[in-house]
Amino acid sequence: MVTILDTVKNAPKARHPEKANRPDNPIQRKPEWIRVKAPGSPVYKETQEIVKENGLFTVCEEAGCPNIGECWSKKHATMMIMGDTCTRACAFCNVKTGMPAPLDPNEPENVALAVEKLGLHHVVITSVDRDDLADGGAEHFAQVIRAIRARSPSTTIEVLTPDFLRKEGALEVVVAAKPDVFNHNLETVPSNYLTVRPGARYFHSIRLLQRVKELDPTIFTKSGIMVGLGEERHEVLQLMDDLRSADVDFLTIGQYLQPTSKHHAIIRFVPPDEFKSYETVAYTKGFLMVSSSPLTRSSHHAGEDFAQLRANREKKLAEARG
Ligand code: SF4
């Protein structure tokens, strides 16, 4: 096992000149409970090759995800569609900011090919924010879903979308393409939005998740947050209630890790027993599935979690039938 610093050092990263004017927040030493697998196994390299030869971006690389060694060694990569440049500049995120390139019309087919080659049972598709597009990229999301379905009909599909802020009808287009899981992350508690997620609105995100369920109750909904950004426990519990009031099925909670000294500082490393406590409380509030640990990320173990989520729903339905 190696430290997270070794992994981040070895993983390919995006360059971020746009963050140069942010204040410096020195990177803190990670606690002993944050340990990850080093990248570089033969399967890791195979995954890297498939991603490269299909000209794809992954959030695993662009965000410098600490789990890349583990996930890619199991051929689990999260595709990031619509380019590598985001129209927003959230204080926690390592993806570069600027004016993105036009959409690649071949991308849906290339993603579908990669999914087929990787032999994925479950795939997570995310994207940069594309506030420059009239529909926020909703139709492109739908095209990617349809292309994967055509090549790999048994693969289950999870989308992790932006908020499509002020894009009338965008959400409906993605829901109509019928992903199995619709994930949209709240990222943090509302009191942090101005500093952490300035381009977004907390209740817009809650409403978006609620709307997905209203449009298609068969789609699982999912959301996640990072902790260690200065939030209070009672705020996290309120956020859980807000998500449950929107009928959200699955909650993920993970430790925020600061990508560079130009990003938001880590206010606190949350110890593993607090993650466990959040998990226990979240289940009592009615979530079908909860993943809460220091290294939890939206797409970490997404395939295994999806299988469990489905089983939990069946169990709940059976109980309701008596
Ligand atoms: S947790 Fe998600 S983003 Fe991170 S490496 Fe795994 S699949 Fe990629």
Tab-separated table of C-alpha atoms and ligand atoms in Angstrom:
chain	number	residue	atom	x	y	z
A	1	MET	CA	0.000	0.000	0.000
A	2	VAL	CA	1.164	3.548	-0.680
A	3	THR	CA	0.019	6.923	0.519
A	4	ILE	CA	-2.427	9.035	-1.389
A	5	LEU	CA	0.363	11.451	-2.219
A	6	ASP	CA	2.172	8.740	-4.189
A	7	THR	CA	-0.986	7.992	-6.156
A	8	VAL	CA	-1.741	11.600	-6.951
A	9	LYS	CA	1.882	12.067	-8.000
A	10	ASN	CA	1.691	9.080	-10.385
A	11	ALA	CA	-1.740	9.779	-11.823
A	12	PRO	CA	-2.075	11.914	-14.956
A	13	LYS	CA	-3.444	15.359	-14.140
A	14	ALA	CA	-5.026	18.300	-15.876
A	15	ARG	CA	-3.227	21.667	-15.812
A	16	HIS	CA	-5.019	24.559	-14.198
A	17	PRO	CA	-3.592	27.957	-15.002
A	18	GLU	CA	-6.997	29.526	-14.272
A	19	LYS	CA	-6.552	28.725	-10.577
A	20	ALA	CA	-3.369	30.803	-10.380
A	21	ASN	CA	-5.129	33.822	-8.874
A	22	ARG	CA	-6.571	31.854	-5.951
A	23	PRO	CA	-4.964	32.122	-2.511
A	24	ASP	CA	-2.564	29.406	-1.442
A	25	ASN	CA	-3.898	26.777	0.953
A	26	PRO	CA	-1.009	24.518	1.893
A	27	ILE	CA	-1.731	20.816	1.334
A	28	GLN	CA	-2.040	18.985	4.624
A	29	ARG	CA	-0.562	15.602	5.457
A	30	LYS	CA	-3.179	12.845	5.154
A	31	PRO	CA	-4.125	10.807	8.210
A	32	GLU	CA	-3.169	7.146	8.388
A	33	TRP	CA	-6.709	5.967	7.568
A	34	ILE	CA	-6.445	7.379	4.033
A	35	ARG	CA	-4.441	4.792	2.132
A	36	VAL	CA	-4.945	3.788	-1.489
A	37	LYS	CA	-3.734	1.253	-4.028
A	38	ALA	CA	-0.927	2.377	-6.345
A	39	PRO	CA	-1.767	2.649	-10.045
A	40	GLY	CA	0.204	0.597	-12.555
A	41	SER	CA	-1.075	-3.010	-12.551
A	42	PRO	CA	-1.383	-4.743	-15.980
A	43	VAL	CA	-5.189	-4.316	-15.926
A	44	TYR	CA	-4.759	-0.654	-14.975
A	45	LYS	CA	-2.569	-0.205	-18.048
A	46	GLU	CA	-5.102	-2.032	-20.232
A	47	THR	CA	-7.869	0.303	-19.025
A	48	GLN	CA	-5.617	3.301	-19.684
A	49	GLU	CA	-4.971	2.062	-23.221
A	50	ILE	CA	-8.677	1.599	-24.031
A	51	VAL	CA	-9.469	5.088	-22.720
A	52	LYS	CA	-6.633	6.565	-24.782
A	53	GLU	CA	-7.310	4.765	-28.039
A	54	ASN	CA	-10.959	5.903	-27.990
A	55	GLY	CA	-9.955	9.513	-27.333
A	56	LEU	CA	-11.941	9.670	-24.083
A	57	PHE	CA	-11.635	11.729	-20.929
A	58	THR	CA	-12.245	10.230	-17.512
A	59	VAL	CA	-13.060	12.003	-14.302
A	60	CYS	CA	-10.719	9.513	-12.649
A	61	GLU	CA	-7.763	11.248	-14.319
A	62	GLU	CA	-9.049	14.792	-14.676
A	63	ALA	CA	-10.108	15.053	-11.046
A	64	GLY	CA	-6.988	13.225	-9.805
A	65	CYS	CA	-9.199	10.692	-8.015
A	66	PRO	CA	-7.375	8.819	-5.228
A	67	ASN	CA	-9.140	5.555	-6.108
A	68	ILE	CA	-7.797	5.301	-9.657
A	69	GLY	CA	-5.325	2.527	-8.790
A	70	GLU	CA	-8.081	0.355	-7.361
A	71	CYS	CA	-10.815	1.150	-9.898
A	72	TRP	CA	-8.767	0.879	-13.068
A	73	SER	CA	-7.298	-2.395	-11.874
A	74	LYS	CA	-10.896	-3.654	-12.081
A	75	LYS	CA	-11.532	-1.907	-15.430
A	76	HIS	CA	-13.892	0.498	-13.727
A	77	ALA	CA	-13.462	3.951	-15.252
A	78	THR	CA	-15.906	6.845	-15.141
A	79	MET	CA	-16.208	8.490	-18.543
A	80	MET	CA	-16.333	12.264	-18.614
A	81	ILE	CA	-18.147	13.414	-21.733
A	82	MET	CA	-18.312	16.766	-23.556
A	83	GLY	CA	-14.617	17.545	-23.215
A	84	ASP	CA	-12.119	18.254	-20.467
A	85	THR	CA	-12.978	21.922	-19.904
A	86	CYS	CA	-15.722	23.061	-17.539
A	87	THR	CA	-17.656	26.332	-17.738
A	88	ARG	CA	-17.695	26.638	-13.933
A	89	ALA	CA	-14.886	26.891	-11.404
A	90	CYS	CA	-15.935	25.114	-8.212
A	91	ALA	CA	-13.396	25.536	-5.419
A	92	PHE	CA	-13.054	21.788	-4.777
A	93	CYS	CA	-12.699	20.529	-8.333
A	94	ASN	CA	-9.536	19.778	-10.279
A	95	VAL	CA	-11.128	19.788	-13.742
A	96	LYS	CA	-9.856	22.735	-15.789
A	97	THR	CA	-12.046	25.776	-16.405
A	98	GLY	CA	-12.506	27.832	-19.547
A	99	MET	CA	-14.333	27.929	-22.874
A	100	PRO	CA	-14.896	24.317	-23.976
A	101	ALA	CA	-14.473	22.997	-27.524
A	102	PRO	CA	-17.574	22.136	-29.613
A	103	LEU	CA	-19.148	18.750	-28.926
A	104	ASP	CA	-17.605	15.740	-30.656
A	105	PRO	CA	-20.388	14.016	-32.645
A	106	ASN	CA	-18.411	10.756	-32.554
A	107	GLU	CA	-18.170	10.714	-28.784
A	108	PRO	CA	-21.360	8.691	-28.077
A	109	GLU	CA	-20.122	5.863	-30.324
A	110	ASN	CA	-16.575	6.048	-28.929
A	111	VAL	CA	-17.852	5.827	-25.365
A	112	ALA	CA	-20.068	2.881	-26.314
A	113	LEU	CA	-17.090	1.127	-27.935
A	114	ALA	CA	-14.960	1.629	-24.833
A	115	VAL	CA	-17.733	0.273	-22.599
A	116	GLU	CA	-17.972	-2.773	-24.833
A	117	LYS	CA	-14.192	-3.355	-24.874
A	118	LEU	CA	-13.955	-2.959	-21.114
A	119	GLY	CA	-16.836	-5.421	-20.752
A	120	LEU	CA	-18.554	-3.271	-18.141
A	121	HIS	CA	-21.675	-4.568	-16.380
A	122	HIS	CA	-22.301	-1.093	-14.994
A	123	VAL	CA	-20.965	2.187	-16.317
A	124	VAL	CA	-20.919	5.694	-14.860
A	125	ILE	CA	-21.068	8.594	-17.297
A	126	THR	CA	-20.426	12.105	-16.085
A	127	SER	CA	-19.596	15.395	-17.759
A	128	VAL	CA	-18.161	18.820	-17.300
A	129	ASP	CA	-20.683	21.643	-16.879
A	130	ARG	CA	-21.643	22.989	-20.296
A	131	ASP	CA	-23.480	26.194	-19.497
A	132	ASP	CA	-22.476	27.398	-22.986
A	133	LEU	CA	-24.858	24.892	-24.667
A	134	ALA	CA	-28.557	25.691	-25.054
A	135	ASP	CA	-29.578	22.394	-23.422
A	136	GLY	CA	-26.552	22.105	-21.110
A	137	GLY	CA	-25.519	18.981	-23.032
A	138	ALA	CA	-28.698	17.006	-22.207
A	139	GLU	CA	-29.168	15.640	-25.718
A	140	HIS	CA	-25.527	14.553	-25.816
A	141	PHE	CA	-26.035	12.644	-22.546
A	142	ALA	CA	-29.085	10.968	-24.117
A	143	GLN	CA	-27.118	10.037	-27.243
A	144	VAL	CA	-24.388	8.441	-25.126
A	145	ILE	CA	-26.981	6.406	-23.195
A	146	ARG	CA	-28.611	5.221	-26.422
A	147	ALA	CA	-25.249	4.320	-28.014
A	148	ILE	CA	-24.250	2.217	-24.975
A	149	ARG	CA	-27.644	0.474	-24.945
A	150	ALA	CA	-27.249	-0.386	-28.640
A	151	ARG	CA	-23.821	-2.018	-28.153
A	152	SER	CA	-24.152	-3.375	-24.619
A	153	PRO	CA	-27.844	-3.946	-23.878
A	154	SER	CA	-27.220	-5.677	-20.553
A	155	THR	CA	-24.923	-2.964	-19.176
A	156	THR	CA	-26.616	-0.830	-16.548
A	157	ILE	CA	-26.038	2.900	-16.928
A	158	GLU	CA	-25.561	5.516	-14.258
A	159	VAL	CA	-25.378	9.198	-15.176
A	160	LEU	CA	-23.844	11.815	-12.932
A	161	THR	CA	-25.070	15.075	-14.347
A	162	PRO	CA	-24.606	18.803	-13.858
A	163	ASP	CA	-27.618	20.826	-12.695
A	164	PHE	CA	-28.670	22.084	-16.179
A	165	LEU	CA	-29.334	25.391	-14.469
A	166	ARG	CA	-31.984	27.448	-16.278
A	167	LYS	CA	-32.072	25.048	-19.255
A	168	GLU	CA	-35.785	24.423	-19.742
A	169	GLY	CA	-36.563	20.815	-20.702
A	170	ALA	CA	-32.963	19.563	-20.425
A	171	LEU	CA	-33.579	17.202	-17.525
A	172	GLU	CA	-36.557	15.624	-19.296
A	173	VAL	CA	-34.358	14.706	-22.282
A	174	VAL	CA	-31.923	12.753	-20.085
A	175	VAL	CA	-34.699	11.037	-18.106
A	176	ALA	CA	-36.431	9.990	-21.341
A	177	ALA	CA	-33.256	8.112	-22.356
A	178	LYS	CA	-33.844	5.932	-19.259
A	179	PRO	CA	-30.558	5.642	-17.370
A	180	ASP	CA	-30.765	3.091	-14.551
A	181	VAL	CA	-29.394	5.548	-11.996
A	182	PHE	CA	-29.635	9.330	-12.096
A	183	ASN	CA	-26.998	10.899	-9.885
A	184	HIS	CA	-26.628	14.574	-9.194
A	185	ASN	CA	-24.321	15.595	-6.375
A	186	LEU	CA	-25.178	18.280	-3.845
A	187	GLU	CA	-21.425	18.309	-3.044
A	188	THR	CA	-21.777	20.126	0.299
A	189	VAL	CA	-24.226	21.701	2.750
A	190	PRO	CA	-25.994	24.925	1.667
A	191	SER	CA	-23.998	27.226	3.966
A	192	ASN	CA	-20.870	26.321	1.951
A	193	TYR	CA	-22.339	26.974	-1.490
A	194	LEU	CA	-21.022	30.510	-1.929
A	195	THR	CA	-17.430	29.471	-1.327
A	196	VAL	CA	-17.430	25.864	-2.565
A	197	ARG	CA	-20.024	25.656	-5.351
A	198	PRO	CA	-20.722	29.303	-6.263
A	199	GLY	CA	-22.401	28.697	-9.645
A	200	ALA	CA	-25.059	26.359	-8.228
A	201	ARG	CA	-28.222	26.641	-6.130
A	202	TYR	CA	-28.857	24.065	-3.393
A	203	PHE	CA	-32.640	23.885	-3.723
A	204	HIS	CA	-32.438	23.796	-7.507
A	205	SER	CA	-30.360	20.608	-7.149
A	206	ILE	CA	-32.839	19.115	-4.662
A	207	ARG	CA	-35.713	19.947	-6.991
A	208	LEU	CA	-33.891	18.410	-9.955
A	209	LEU	CA	-33.569	15.092	-8.113
A	210	GLN	CA	-37.208	15.218	-7.038
A	211	ARG	CA	-38.279	15.900	-10.633
A	212	VAL	CA	-36.397	12.826	-11.903
A	213	LYS	CA	-38.469	10.626	-9.576
A	214	GLU	CA	-41.692	12.370	-10.590
A	215	LEU	CA	-40.911	11.839	-14.270
A	216	ASP	CA	-39.856	8.201	-13.931
A	217	PRO	CA	-40.157	6.458	-10.552
A	218	THR	CA	-38.335	3.386	-11.898
A	219	ILE	CA	-35.044	5.305	-12.140
A	220	PHE	CA	-32.920	5.197	-8.980
A	221	THR	CA	-31.825	8.633	-7.776
A	222	LYS	CA	-28.543	9.272	-6.062
A	223	SER	CA	-26.626	12.190	-4.599
A	224	GLY	CA	-23.399	12.748	-2.749
A	225	ILE	CA	-21.464	15.146	-0.612
A	226	MET	CA	-17.917	15.719	0.562
A	227	VAL	CA	-17.270	16.351	4.227
A	228	GLY	CA	-14.313	18.122	5.816
A	229	LEU	CA	-15.247	21.461	4.230
A	230	GLY	CA	-16.327	23.111	7.486
A	231	GLU	CA	-19.881	21.752	7.611
A	232	GLU	CA	-21.597	21.098	10.945
A	233	ARG	CA	-23.108	17.701	11.757
A	234	HIS	CA	-26.623	19.122	12.102
A	235	GLU	CA	-26.289	20.575	8.572
A	236	VAL	CA	-25.436	17.140	7.162
A	237	LEU	CA	-28.459	15.643	8.918
A	238	GLN	CA	-30.693	18.402	7.517
A	239	LEU	CA	-29.284	17.732	4.041
A	240	MET	CA	-30.235	14.066	4.446
A	241	ASP	CA	-33.804	15.128	5.286
A	242	ASP	CA	-33.888	17.410	2.244
A	243	LEU	CA	-32.787	14.540	-0.007
A	244	ARG	CA	-35.306	12.156	1.507
A	245	SER	CA	-38.069	14.717	1.012
A	246	ALA	CA	-37.116	14.577	-2.690
A	247	ASP	CA	-37.344	10.754	-2.520
A	248	VAL	CA	-33.640	10.216	-3.229
A	249	ASP	CA	-32.627	6.551	-2.921
A	250	PHE	CA	-28.863	6.541	-2.531
A	251	LEU	CA	-26.500	8.812	-0.606
A	252	THR	CA	-22.692	8.891	-0.813
A	253	ILE	CA	-20.485	10.706	1.697
A	254	GLY	CA	-16.707	10.989	1.310
A	255	GLN	CA	-13.800	13.027	2.643
A	256	TYR	CA	-12.916	16.149	0.636
A	257	LEU	CA	-9.297	15.974	-0.522
A	258	GLN	CA	-7.632	19.127	-1.734
A	259	PRO	CA	-6.279	18.633	-5.273
A	260	THR	CA	-3.765	21.524	-5.202
A	261	SER	CA	-2.803	24.451	-3.005
A	262	LYS	CA	-5.070	26.644	-5.179
A	263	HIS	CA	-8.191	24.762	-4.102
A	264	HIS	CA	-10.388	25.043	-1.022
A	265	ALA	CA	-8.534	24.065	2.146
A	266	ILE	CA	-9.412	20.903	4.032
A	267	ILE	CA	-11.006	22.159	7.220
A	268	ARG	CA	-10.981	18.774	8.902
A	269	PHE	CA	-10.226	15.106	8.281
A	270	VAL	CA	-13.383	13.340	9.376
A	271	PRO	CA	-12.519	10.119	11.233
A	272	PRO	CA	-13.940	6.768	10.006
A	273	ASP	CA	-16.303	6.372	12.988
A	274	GLU	CA	-18.071	9.621	12.049
A	275	PHE	CA	-18.608	8.285	8.533
A	276	LYS	CA	-20.069	5.138	10.076
A	277	SER	CA	-22.356	7.242	12.232
A	278	TYR	CA	-23.572	9.209	9.194
A	279	GLU	CA	-24.281	5.902	7.456
A	280	THR	CA	-26.340	4.623	10.382
A	281	VAL	CA	-28.369	7.830	10.617
A	282	ALA	CA	-28.932	7.939	6.848
A	283	TYR	CA	-30.378	4.421	6.848
A	284	THR	CA	-32.752	5.358	9.648
A	285	LYS	CA	-33.919	8.277	7.522
A	286	GLY	CA	-34.975	5.848	4.806
A	287	PHE	CA	-32.258	5.803	2.137
A	288	LEU	CA	-32.220	2.500	0.269
A	289	MET	CA	-28.449	2.592	0.024
A	290	VAL	CA	-25.691	4.571	1.749
A	291	SER	CA	-21.973	4.604	1.113
A	292	SER	CA	-20.074	6.632	3.690
A	293	SER	CA	-16.320	6.351	4.205
A	294	PRO	CA	-13.242	8.562	3.784
A	295	LEU	CA	-12.579	7.320	0.246
A	296	THR	CA	-16.183	7.076	-0.912
A	297	ARG	CA	-16.715	8.815	-4.239
A	298	SER	CA	-19.902	8.913	-6.337
A	299	SER	CA	-18.638	6.292	-8.717
A	300	HIS	CA	-16.521	4.202	-6.347
A	301	HIS	CA	-17.812	0.594	-6.351
A	302	ALA	CA	-20.778	1.889	-8.352
A	303	GLY	CA	-21.460	-1.501	-9.972
A	304	GLU	CA	-21.520	-3.449	-6.688
A	305	ASP	CA	-23.549	-0.691	-5.049
A	306	PHE	CA	-26.076	-0.731	-7.881
A	307	ALA	CA	-26.628	-4.473	-7.410
A	308	GLN	CA	-27.134	-3.912	-3.677
A	309	LEU	CA	-29.447	-0.968	-4.325
A	310	ARG	CA	-31.627	-3.093	-6.563
A	311	ALA	CA	-31.698	-5.899	-3.987
A	312	ASN	CA	-32.611	-3.440	-1.222
A	313	ARG	CA	-35.529	-2.124	-3.259
A	314	GLU	CA	-36.820	-5.650	-3.903
A	315	LYS	CA	-36.580	-6.398	-0.185
A	316	LYS	CA	-38.449	-3.222	0.728
A	317	LEU	CA	-41.188	-3.938	-1.823
A	318	ALA	CA	-41.540	-7.493	-0.512
A	319	GLU	CA	-41.851	-6.168	3.050
A	320	ALA	CA	-44.506	-3.679	1.950
A	321	ARG	CA	-46.487	-6.506	0.327
A	322	GLY	CA	-46.289	-8.361	3.680
B	1	SF4	S1	-13.923	6.390	-7.647
B	1	SF4	FE1	-14.873	6.964	-9.591
B	1	SF4	S2	-13.684	8.710	-10.326
B	1	SF4	FE2	-12.472	7.671	-8.750
B	1	SF4	S3	-11.169	6.274	-9.895
B	1	SF4	FE3	-12.983	5.153	-9.237
B	1	SF4	S4	-14.347	5.306	-11.002
B	1	SF4	FE4	-12.807	6.867	-11.277
